[in-house]
Tab-separated table of C-alpha atoms in Angstrom:
chain	number	residue	atom	x	y	z
A	1407	MET	CA	255.533	-67.055	216.898
A	1408	THR	CA	252.312	-68.197	218.554
A	1409	PRO	CA	248.976	-66.548	217.615
A	1410	GLU	CA	248.799	-65.045	221.106
A	1411	THR	CA	252.266	-63.490	220.806
A	1412	LYS	CA	251.480	-62.213	217.326
A	1413	LYS	CA	248.310	-60.584	218.613
A	1414	LYS	CA	250.234	-58.931	221.449
A	1415	TRP	CA	252.777	-57.519	218.979
A	1416	ILE	CA	250.021	-56.161	216.715
A	1417	ASN	CA	248.316	-54.473	219.670
A	1418	THR	CA	251.667	-53.140	220.863
A	1419	LEU	CA	252.417	-51.579	217.467
A	1420	LYS	CA	248.910	-50.080	217.294
A	1421	PHE	CA	249.302	-48.438	220.687
A	1422	PHE	CA	252.814	-47.285	219.824
A	1423	ALA	CA	251.658	-45.792	216.500
A	1424	ALA	CA	248.886	-43.925	218.313
A	1425	TYR	CA	251.477	-42.695	220.815
A	1426	LEU	CA	253.736	-41.406	218.021
A	1427	VAL	CA	250.842	-39.544	216.366
A	1428	ALA	CA	249.787	-37.989	219.682
A	1429	ALA	CA	253.386	-37.028	220.541
A	1430	TRP	CA	253.953	-35.438	217.128
A	1431	THR	CA	250.684	-33.468	217.371
A	1432	PHE	CA	251.639	-32.274	220.840
A	1433	LEU	CA	255.089	-31.192	219.602
A	1434	GLN	CA	253.499	-29.155	216.793
A	1435	PHE	CA	251.274	-27.408	219.347
A	1436	VAL	CA	254.218	-26.716	221.671
A	1437	ASP	CA	256.260	-25.348	218.758
A	1438	TRP	CA	253.437	-22.937	217.896
A	1439	VAL	CA	253.160	-21.795	221.516
A	1440	LEU	CA	256.914	-21.230	221.811
A	1441	ASN	CA	256.998	-19.175	218.604
A	1442	ARG	CA	253.881	-17.262	219.591
A	1443	TYR	CA	255.261	-16.213	222.972
A	1444	ASN	CA	259.007	-16.048	222.127
A	1445	ILE	CA	260.027	-18.925	224.387
A	1446	SER	CA	263.173	-21.003	223.903
A	1447	PRO	CA	262.804	-23.527	221.039
A	1448	TYR	CA	264.999	-25.945	223.017
A	1449	TRP	CA	261.833	-27.152	224.751
A	1450	VAL	CA	260.721	-28.795	221.504
A	1451	ASP	CA	264.040	-30.648	221.279
A	1452	ILE	CA	263.836	-31.681	224.927
A	1453	LEU	CA	260.298	-33.035	224.503
A	1454	LEU	CA	261.215	-34.766	221.252
A	1455	TRP	CA	264.128	-36.615	222.870
A	1456	PHE	CA	261.964	-37.360	225.908
A	1457	PHE	CA	259.270	-38.945	223.756
A	1458	ILE	CA	261.897	-40.943	221.871
A	1459	GLY	CA	263.795	-41.836	225.034
A	1460	ILE	CA	260.851	-43.392	226.860
A	1461	SER	CA	260.007	-45.606	223.862
A	1462	PRO	CA	261.737	-48.741	225.279
A	1463	SER	CA	259.720	-48.504	228.494
A	1464	LEU	CA	256.500	-47.879	226.576
A	1465	LEU	CA	257.054	-50.866	224.279
A	1466	ILE	CA	257.607	-53.075	227.325
A	1467	TYR	CA	254.438	-51.704	228.912
A	1468	PHE	CA	252.294	-52.065	225.775
A	1469	PHE	CA	253.487	-55.654	225.230
A	1470	HIS	CA	252.914	-56.729	228.850
A	1471	GLN	CA	250.089	-54.334	229.764
A	1472	GLU	CA	247.697	-57.071	230.840
A	1473	ARG	CA	250.176	-58.359	233.415
A	1474	LEU	CA	251.566	-54.959	234.400
A	1475	SER	CA	248.064	-53.535	234.910
A	1476	LYS	CA	247.663	-56.196	237.618
A	1477	ARG	CA	250.904	-54.904	239.197
A	1478	ILE	CA	252.760	-58.105	238.436
A	1479	ILE	CA	256.234	-56.781	237.672
A	1480	LYS	CA	259.243	-58.978	236.933
A	1481	LEU	CA	262.775	-58.219	238.090
A	1482	ARG	CA	264.059	-57.305	234.621
A	1483	GLU	CA	261.276	-54.689	234.286
A	1484	LYS	CA	262.100	-53.292	237.728
A	1485	ILE	CA	265.652	-52.741	236.426
A	1486	ILE	CA	265.125	-51.755	232.771
A	1487	ILE	CA	262.330	-49.170	233.186
A	1488	PRO	CA	263.947	-47.107	236.010
A	1489	LEU	CA	267.328	-47.374	234.248
A	1490	ASN	CA	265.713	-46.105	231.024
A	1491	PHE	CA	264.430	-42.986	232.817
A	1492	ILE	CA	267.690	-42.383	234.695
A	1493	LEU	CA	269.754	-42.542	231.502
A	1494	LEU	CA	267.201	-40.385	229.688
A	1495	PHE	CA	267.260	-37.629	232.315
A	1496	LEU	CA	271.049	-37.722	232.496
A	1497	GLY	CA	271.241	-37.386	228.715
A	1498	LEU	CA	268.816	-34.452	228.730
A	1499	TYR	CA	270.716	-32.772	231.547
A	1500	PHE	CA	274.086	-33.005	229.804
A	1501	GLY	CA	272.555	-32.141	226.427
A	1502	PHE	CA	270.513	-29.120	227.485
A	1503	GLY	CA	271.757	-28.231	230.984
A	1504	ASN	CA	273.624	-25.152	229.739
A	1505	SER	CA	270.928	-24.037	227.287
A	1506	ASP	CA	268.777	-20.983	227.850
A	1507	LEU	CA	265.260	-22.361	228.377
A	1508	GLY	CA	263.622	-19.000	229.040
A	1509	ALA	CA	262.443	-16.294	226.663
A	1510	THR	CA	264.203	-15.823	223.322
A	1511	THR	CA	264.022	-12.046	223.727
A	1512	LYS	CA	265.059	-9.518	226.325
A	1513	GLU	CA	264.500	-5.835	226.928
A	1514	ILE	CA	267.343	-3.326	227.012
A	1515	ASN	CA	267.143	0.228	228.283
A	1516	TYR	CA	269.016	3.184	226.874
A	1517	THR	CA	268.853	6.970	226.901
A	1518	ASP	CA	268.195	8.763	223.628
A	1519	GLU	CA	269.660	12.098	222.508
A	1520	SER	CA	266.926	14.064	224.289
A	1521	GLY	CA	267.750	12.326	227.584
A	1522	LYS	CA	264.602	10.181	227.632
A	1523	SER	CA	264.772	6.583	228.794
A	1524	GLN	CA	263.837	4.138	226.022
A	1525	THR	CA	263.145	0.408	226.094
A	1526	ARG	CA	263.788	-1.934	223.203
A	1527	THR	CA	263.078	-5.642	222.757
A	1528	ILE	CA	265.805	-7.645	221.041
A	1529	THR	CA	266.503	-11.316	220.370
A	1530	LYS	CA	269.054	-12.907	222.687
A	1531	GLU	CA	272.278	-13.679	220.855
A	1532	GLU	CA	271.919	-17.448	221.415
A	1533	PHE	CA	268.693	-17.465	219.392
A	1534	ARG	CA	269.737	-15.229	216.518
A	1535	ILE	CA	269.803	-16.671	213.029
A	1536	GLY	CA	273.320	-17.042	211.680
A	1537	VAL	CA	273.816	-15.596	208.188
A	1538	PRO	CA	277.261	-16.477	206.791
A	1539	ILE	CA	278.092	-14.380	203.714
A	1540	TYR	CA	280.965	-15.186	201.360
A	1541	GLY	CA	282.746	-13.576	198.433
A	1542	PHE	CA	280.865	-12.858	195.192
A	1543	GLU	CA	282.302	-13.919	191.840
A	1544	ASN	CA	283.167	-11.246	189.261
A	1545	LEU	CA	281.835	-12.537	185.918
A	1546	SER	CA	283.247	-9.632	183.908
A	1547	ASN	CA	286.757	-8.537	182.965
A	1548	ASN	CA	286.128	-5.110	184.451
A	1549	ASP	CA	288.843	-4.561	187.070
A	1550	SER	CA	287.232	-1.317	188.254
A	1551	ILE	CA	284.445	-3.286	189.957
A	1552	ASP	CA	286.638	-6.110	191.260
A	1553	TRP	CA	286.424	-4.634	194.781
A	1554	MET	CA	282.796	-5.778	194.824
A	1555	ARG	CA	283.976	-9.394	195.195
A	1556	TYR	CA	284.236	-8.668	198.902
A	1557	GLY	CA	282.467	-5.282	198.911
A	1558	ILE	CA	278.991	-6.776	198.352
A	1559	GLY	CA	279.377	-9.119	201.328
A	1560	ARG	CA	280.818	-6.411	203.577
A	1561	LEU	CA	277.976	-4.022	202.741
A	1562	LEU	CA	275.358	-6.728	203.271
A	1563	LYS	CA	276.816	-7.442	206.696
A	1564	GLU	CA	276.698	-3.736	207.623
A	1565	ASP	CA	273.089	-3.516	206.444
A	1566	LEU	CA	271.918	-6.744	208.125
A	1567	ASN	CA	273.551	-5.765	211.431
A	1568	GLN	CA	270.585	-3.467	211.951
A	1569	ASN	CA	268.386	-6.526	212.532
A	1570	LYS	CA	269.138	-7.918	216.006
A	1571	SER	CA	267.436	-11.221	215.229
A	1572	LEU	CA	270.230	-12.004	212.773
A	1573	SER	CA	273.963	-12.654	213.208
A	1574	PRO	CA	275.516	-11.828	209.821
A	1575	ASP	CA	279.163	-12.659	209.267
A	1576	PHE	CA	281.336	-12.069	206.210
A	1577	SER	CA	284.350	-14.131	205.101
A	1578	PHE	CA	286.473	-13.772	201.955
A	1579	TYR	CA	286.191	-17.462	201.003
A	1580	THR	CA	285.322	-18.121	197.361
A	1581	ASP	CA	285.792	-21.898	196.927
A	1582	THR	CA	282.743	-24.050	197.660
A	1583	SER	CA	284.479	-26.659	199.838
A	1584	THR	CA	285.779	-24.016	202.258
A	1585	LYS	CA	282.387	-22.309	202.409
A	1586	ILE	CA	280.687	-25.594	203.278
A	1587	GLU	CA	283.322	-26.466	205.865
A	1588	ASP	CA	283.001	-23.056	207.495
A	1589	ALA	CA	279.212	-22.593	207.311
A	1590	SER	CA	278.034	-26.098	208.195
A	1591	ILE	CA	279.461	-25.990	211.729
A	1592	PHE	CA	276.770	-23.720	213.169
A	1593	ASN	CA	274.474	-22.689	210.299
A	1594	ASP	CA	271.803	-24.156	208.032
A	1595	PHE	CA	272.555	-21.973	205.008
A	1596	TYR	CA	274.949	-19.416	203.577
A	1597	ILE	CA	274.824	-16.540	201.084
A	1598	ASP	CA	277.026	-15.995	198.034
A	1599	GLY	CA	276.595	-14.986	194.399
A	1600	SER	CA	278.046	-13.393	191.299
A	1601	PHE	CA	277.989	-9.995	189.597
A	1602	ASN	CA	278.940	-8.104	186.448
A	1603	LYS	CA	278.385	-4.731	184.861
A	1604	GLU	CA	276.960	-4.092	181.399
A	1605	GLY	CA	277.163	-0.436	180.459
A	1606	ASP	CA	275.726	1.487	183.398
A	1607	ASN	CA	273.770	-1.506	184.718
A	1608	TYR	CA	274.939	-3.685	187.596
A	1609	ASN	CA	273.753	-7.307	187.566
A	1610	ILE	CA	273.969	-9.245	190.825
A	1611	THR	CA	272.756	-12.812	191.349
A	1612	VAL	CA	272.344	-13.893	194.968
A	1613	TYR	CA	272.104	-17.495	196.176
A	1614	LYS	CA	270.904	-18.901	199.456
A	1615	ARG	CA	272.682	-22.274	199.673
A	1616	LYS	CA	272.403	-25.298	201.945
A	1617	SER	CA	275.381	-25.224	204.278
A	1618	THR	CA	276.094	-28.967	204.101
A	1619	ASN	CA	276.373	-29.355	200.326
A	1620	GLY	CA	276.228	-25.909	198.677
A	1621	LYS	CA	272.966	-26.722	196.885
A	1622	SER	CA	270.999	-23.620	195.849
A	1623	LEU	CA	267.860	-23.265	197.977
A	1624	LYS	CA	266.807	-19.877	196.626
A	1625	GLU	CA	268.190	-17.452	194.089
A	1626	LYS	CA	267.271	-14.049	192.771
A	1627	LYS	CA	268.727	-11.651	190.198
A	1628	PHE	CA	269.005	-7.937	190.864
A	1629	ASN	CA	269.872	-5.338	188.261
A	1630	GLY	CA	269.900	-1.581	188.040
A	1631	LYS	CA	272.094	1.492	187.772
A	1632	ASN	CA	272.183	2.298	191.496
A	1633	PHE	CA	274.552	-0.206	193.114
A	1634	LEU	CA	273.837	0.888	196.703
A	1635	GLN	CA	270.106	0.569	196.152
A	1636	LEU	CA	270.652	-2.982	194.910
A	1637	ILE	CA	272.437	-3.808	198.180
A	1638	ASP	CA	269.337	-2.627	200.081
A	1639	GLU	CA	267.139	-4.853	197.910
A	1640	ILE	CA	269.441	-7.832	198.416
A	1641	SER	CA	269.393	-7.391	202.199
A	1642	VAL	CA	265.567	-7.523	202.111
A	1643	PHE	CA	265.810	-10.769	200.096
A	1644	VAL	CA	268.228	-12.252	202.651
A	1645	VAL	CA	266.025	-11.287	205.617
A	1646	GLU	CA	262.909	-12.725	203.968
A	1647	ASN	CA	264.705	-16.035	203.342
A	1648	SER	CA	266.543	-16.272	206.657
A	1649	GLY	CA	263.629	-17.506	208.733
A	1650	PHE	CA	263.184	-14.223	210.621
A	1651	VAL	CA	259.528	-13.291	211.147
A	1652	GLU	CA	258.773	-9.717	212.092
A	1653	SER	CA	256.317	-9.431	214.960
A	1654	LYS	CA	254.726	-6.747	217.062
A	1655	ASP	CA	257.644	-6.856	219.523
A	1656	LEU	CA	260.474	-7.598	217.078
A	1657	ARG	CA	260.658	-4.837	214.520
A	1658	TYR	CA	263.787	-3.176	213.247
A	1659	LEU	CA	264.463	-0.036	211.296
A	1660	ASP	CA	266.237	-0.706	208.020
A	1661	TYR	CA	268.225	2.386	207.044
A	1662	PRO	CA	269.264	2.499	203.371
A	1663	ILE	CA	273.020	2.163	202.780
A	1664	SER	CA	273.095	5.589	201.144
A	1665	GLU	CA	271.742	7.166	204.338
A	1666	PHE	CA	273.744	5.544	207.119
A	1667	MET	CA	276.933	5.263	205.067
A	1668	SER	CA	277.273	7.515	202.003
A	1669	ASN	CA	275.428	8.162	198.762
A	1670	SER	CA	278.815	8.312	197.007
A	1671	LEU	CA	279.793	4.917	195.602
A	1672	GLU	CA	283.422	6.036	195.383
A	1673	ALA	CA	283.435	6.994	199.090
A	1674	VAL	CA	281.883	3.651	199.973
A	1675	ARG	CA	284.543	1.857	197.942
A	1676	GLU	CA	287.336	3.667	199.787
A	1677	TYR	CA	285.654	2.777	203.092
A	1678	ILE	CA	285.436	-0.915	202.149
A	1679	GLU	CA	289.122	-0.884	201.204
A	1680	GLY	CA	290.039	0.746	204.521
A	1681	ASN	CA	291.070	4.094	203.023
A	1682	TYR	CA	289.158	6.184	205.545
A	1683	THR	CA	291.120	9.359	204.788
A	1684	LYS	CA	290.019	9.245	201.140
A	1685	ALA	CA	286.467	8.238	202.106
A	1686	VAL	CA	285.904	11.311	204.305
A	1687	ALA	CA	287.666	13.527	201.754
A	1688	ILE	CA	285.058	12.471	199.161
A	1689	ASP	CA	282.131	12.677	201.625
A	1690	ASN	CA	282.885	14.909	204.597
A	1691	GLU	CA	279.674	13.762	206.360
A	1692	PHE	CA	280.592	10.057	206.221
A	1693	ALA	CA	279.975	9.343	209.928
A	1694	LEU	CA	280.766	5.626	209.759
A	1695	ALA	CA	284.116	6.311	208.094
A	1696	TYR	CA	284.983	8.878	210.785
A	1697	LEU	CA	284.034	6.320	213.448
A	1698	GLU	CA	286.214	3.551	211.993
A	1699	TYR	CA	289.038	6.037	211.369
A	1700	ALA	CA	288.855	7.097	215.040
A	1701	LYS	CA	288.952	3.445	216.176
A	1702	ARG	CA	292.038	2.770	214.092
A	1703	SER	CA	293.776	5.992	215.090
A	1704	LEU	CA	293.324	5.257	218.786
A	1705	HIS	CA	295.511	2.158	218.418
A	1706	VAL	CA	298.260	3.598	216.231
A	1707	SER	CA	300.776	6.339	216.841
A	1708	ARG	CA	298.548	9.332	216.193
A	1709	GLY	CA	298.251	12.433	218.353
A	1710	ARG	CA	295.502	12.656	220.948
A	1711	LEU	CA	294.112	15.825	219.339
A	1712	GLU	CA	293.769	14.083	215.957
A	1713	VAL	CA	291.870	11.175	217.542
A	1714	GLN	CA	289.584	13.635	219.344
A	1715	ASP	CA	288.972	15.531	216.107
A	1716	LEU	CA	287.892	12.343	214.295
A	1717	ALA	CA	285.642	11.335	217.197
A	1718	ASP	CA	284.094	14.811	217.206
A	1719	LYS	CA	283.322	14.600	213.495
A	1720	ALA	CA	281.739	11.177	213.911
A	1721	PHE	CA	279.705	12.654	216.779
A	1722	LYS	CA	278.659	15.635	214.655
A	1723	TYR	CA	277.174	13.419	211.916
A	1724	ARG	CA	275.963	10.586	214.176
A	1725	TYR	CA	272.306	11.334	213.317
A	1726	ARG	CA	272.930	9.490	210.026
A	1727	LEU	CA	273.708	6.249	211.825
A	1728	PRO	CA	271.483	3.488	213.261
A	1729	ILE	CA	271.028	3.626	217.056
A	1730	GLN	CA	273.651	1.000	217.856
A	1731	LYS	CA	276.287	2.744	215.732
A	1732	GLN	CA	275.396	6.024	217.418
A	1733	LEU	CA	276.163	4.377	220.754
A	1734	GLU	CA	279.531	3.293	219.329
A	1735	VAL	CA	280.228	6.936	218.509
A	1736	TYR	CA	279.540	7.905	222.132
A	1737	ILE	CA	281.918	5.169	223.309
A	1738	GLN	CA	284.666	6.209	220.911
A	1739	ARG	CA	284.343	9.872	221.859
A	1740	ASN	CA	284.608	9.068	225.565
A	1741	LEU	CA	287.697	6.963	224.861
A	1742	ALA	CA	289.256	9.801	222.874
A	1743	TYR	CA	288.716	12.187	225.805
A	1744	GLU	CA	289.667	9.499	228.373
A	1745	ASN	CA	286.232	9.538	230.016
A	1746	PHE	CA	286.654	5.883	230.962
A	1747	ASP	CA	283.776	5.590	233.460
A	1748	GLU	CA	281.236	6.777	230.888
A	1749	ALA	CA	282.779	4.523	228.242
A	1750	ILE	CA	282.538	1.461	230.522
A	1751	GLU	CA	278.883	2.191	231.238
A	1752	GLN	CA	278.093	2.497	227.527
A	1753	VAL	CA	280.121	-0.597	226.596
A	1754	ASN	CA	278.318	-2.682	229.222
A	1755	MET	CA	275.015	-1.535	227.753
A	1756	GLN	CA	276.184	-2.576	224.279
A	1757	LEU	CA	277.298	-5.960	225.613
A	1758	GLU	CA	273.697	-6.522	226.698
A	1759	VAL	CA	272.871	-6.437	222.997
A	1760	ASP	CA	275.990	-8.191	221.627
A	1761	PRO	CA	277.794	-10.059	224.452
A	1762	LEU	CA	280.323	-11.609	222.051
A	1763	ASN	CA	281.066	-8.452	220.065
A	1764	GLU	CA	284.829	-8.335	219.579
A	1765	PHE	CA	285.059	-4.518	219.491
A	1766	TYR	CA	283.082	-3.909	222.704
A	1767	ASN	CA	284.949	-6.579	224.668
A	1768	HIS	CA	288.291	-5.291	223.395
A	1769	VAL	CA	287.371	-1.759	224.491
A	1770	LEU	CA	286.343	-2.995	227.935
A	1771	PHE	CA	289.532	-5.007	228.405
A	1772	SER	CA	291.654	-2.084	227.168
A	1773	ILE	CA	290.041	0.292	229.656
A	1774	TYR	CA	290.538	-2.114	232.543
A	1775	GLY	CA	294.165	-2.544	231.468
A	1776	GLU	CA	294.685	1.212	231.137
A	1777	THR	CA	293.144	1.881	234.564
A	1778	LYS	CA	294.769	-1.215	236.167
A	1779	GLN	CA	291.410	-2.698	237.250
A	1780	THR	CA	292.704	-6.278	237.128
A	1781	ASP	CA	289.803	-7.767	239.116
A	1782	LYS	CA	287.235	-6.385	236.672
A	1783	PHE	CA	289.396	-7.483	233.739
A	1784	TYR	CA	289.322	-11.022	235.134
A	1785	GLU	CA	285.557	-10.951	235.886
A	1786	SER	CA	284.712	-9.712	232.376
A	1787	SER	CA	286.982	-12.294	230.765
A	1788	ALA	CA	285.413	-15.089	232.828
A	1789	ARG	CA	281.912	-13.913	231.867
A	1790	LEU	CA	282.812	-13.948	228.186
A	1791	PHE	CA	284.408	-17.405	228.452
A	1792	ASN	CA	281.300	-18.798	230.177
A	1793	ILE	CA	279.134	-17.472	227.344
A	1794	ASN	CA	281.391	-18.754	224.579
A	1795	GLN	CA	284.089	-21.312	225.353
A	1796	SER	CA	286.444	-20.866	222.416
A	1797	PRO	CA	290.242	-20.663	221.965
A	1798	ASP	CA	290.055	-16.844	221.738
A	1799	THR	CA	287.997	-16.369	224.914
A	1800	GLY	CA	290.107	-19.021	226.665
A	1801	ILE	CA	293.379	-17.253	225.865
A	1802	ASN	CA	291.849	-13.952	226.963
A	1803	LEU	CA	290.768	-15.495	230.287
A	1804	ALA	CA	294.239	-16.974	230.741
A	1805	MET	CA	295.830	-13.546	230.245
A	1806	ALA	CA	293.403	-11.983	232.726
A	1807	ALA	CA	294.101	-14.720	235.278
A	1808	LEU	CA	297.868	-14.199	234.958
A	1809	VAL	CA	297.543	-10.433	235.273
A	1810	ASN	CA	295.265	-10.798	238.292
A	1811	GLY	CA	297.457	-13.417	239.958
A	1812	ASN	CA	294.897	-16.261	239.754
A	1813	ASP	CA	297.578	-18.804	238.942
A	1814	ASN	CA	295.930	-21.726	240.769
A	1815	MET	CA	292.618	-21.184	239.015
A	1816	LEU	CA	294.322	-21.099	235.625
A	1817	ILE	CA	296.242	-24.303	236.298
A	1818	GLU	CA	293.077	-26.151	237.377
A	1819	GLU	CA	291.041	-24.884	234.399
A	1820	ILE	CA	293.729	-26.010	231.936
A	1821	LYS	CA	293.728	-29.476	233.524
A	1822	LYS	CA	290.000	-29.830	232.757
A	1823	TYR	CA	290.637	-29.487	229.031
A	1824	GLU	CA	293.817	-31.557	228.768
A	1825	PHE	CA	291.856	-34.738	228.051
A	1826	LEU	CA	290.768	-33.106	224.788
A	1827	SER	CA	294.329	-32.240	223.861
A	1828	PRO	CA	297.244	-33.348	226.065
A	1829	ASN	CA	299.412	-30.656	224.458
A	1830	LEU	CA	297.440	-28.028	226.381
A	1831	LYS	CA	299.478	-28.833	229.497
A	1832	ILE	CA	302.253	-26.615	228.110
A	1833	PHE	CA	300.005	-23.647	228.972
A	1834	ARG	CA	300.443	-24.541	232.647
A	1835	LEU	CA	304.114	-23.645	232.356
A	1836	GLN	CA	303.760	-19.864	232.782
A	1837	PRO	CA	301.442	-19.879	235.831
A	1838	THR	CA	303.584	-22.612	237.408
A	1839	LEU	CA	306.676	-20.435	236.918
A	1840	PHE	CA	304.816	-17.477	238.423
A	1841	LYS	CA	304.249	-19.642	241.497
A	1842	GLU	CA	308.030	-20.127	241.555
A	1843	ASN	CA	307.661	-23.885	241.310
A	1844	LEU	CA	310.732	-24.587	239.169
A	1845	GLN	CA	310.744	-28.333	239.804
A	1846	LYS	CA	307.251	-28.821	238.334
A	1847	SER	CA	308.049	-26.462	235.468
A	1848	GLU	CA	310.903	-28.711	234.339
A	1849	ASN	CA	308.396	-31.547	233.752
A	1850	PHE	CA	306.539	-29.691	230.962
């Protein structure tokens, strides 16, 4: 390497180092601005990849800046630099083209019990922090508290659902490898722990673990005689360690478990185990148990009057529930009395808050099926599939397309995904048969 070339490389690295420092400082400033004004954090990722992506062109420029500043450009530079930018912009488009680059929050409007219009700011579902919760280990030989292995996680999920900047989810998994496999797909951490009971005291240890290896990132021990109060304390610990920062616009009420569920531990246990009849027998003001009992009864062979009675009782004690659960009560009561138009309006409002909520979407699809509104069934299914392209939403869209007679659309959509799995072509059999094309059907 000649002294002149060596000098050019040293100058190039100096300029490039200065560029990296300036880019990193700018990214820190942008990150602060985005957090301050609740703007999509994807902009930081876009800028980061942009700064990295233009590095080849910058290195060429820094190395040949004396010549390039005189506008003496060689053919290879005329090809490489434009190609660098074209590939970069294509990569950014395919990487972030479907991402929400606007605000991380949105306002929803609803009418309270007094008939007044209220506005509430919530975090869009795409930007909520995922909180996977798994089974807790029973360290004692006390079978009477064994239900807490899954009860703690279920109660934490119910409690954390009040915070619409979080997306809590509970699974029964107890082995570490399955937890890691499940949590690491979309989340940075997960929650699990252990518990026992010594005399009248409950001892619960909670861990926040790294999703990729199960390493403990944070842990805390909780003990006391009031189990439900401990759940409230644990939920505060989880929120504080989730990354959620309360702001002037994003504040959420945190009802104690004993208030929005029941202050009877035995009633709560029966609820967790799905024994809603026993739960409301122990606590006849257990609004959440009445609500879940009404949901279940609507889909099994129970009389209409019984379903209406359960919905009425949930409605009577709805004041104990958080706002979103109160809206669920209104929906369930309208379903019980077959007030489908009102139920659709309320469900659509709830889907503004939780567009992927399984219960709300199921209610909407059931109503459209009951009232034979096949076009709306198809439109709602397509909307859900566009938000979340998963096997469940795909199958639901396929059913809606078949019911609505959109056989051609279904066939074309399936073709798009066959390169991922050639076996998917079998799903073209039913719409092809519906088109009465027996010859093509024989080829599947």
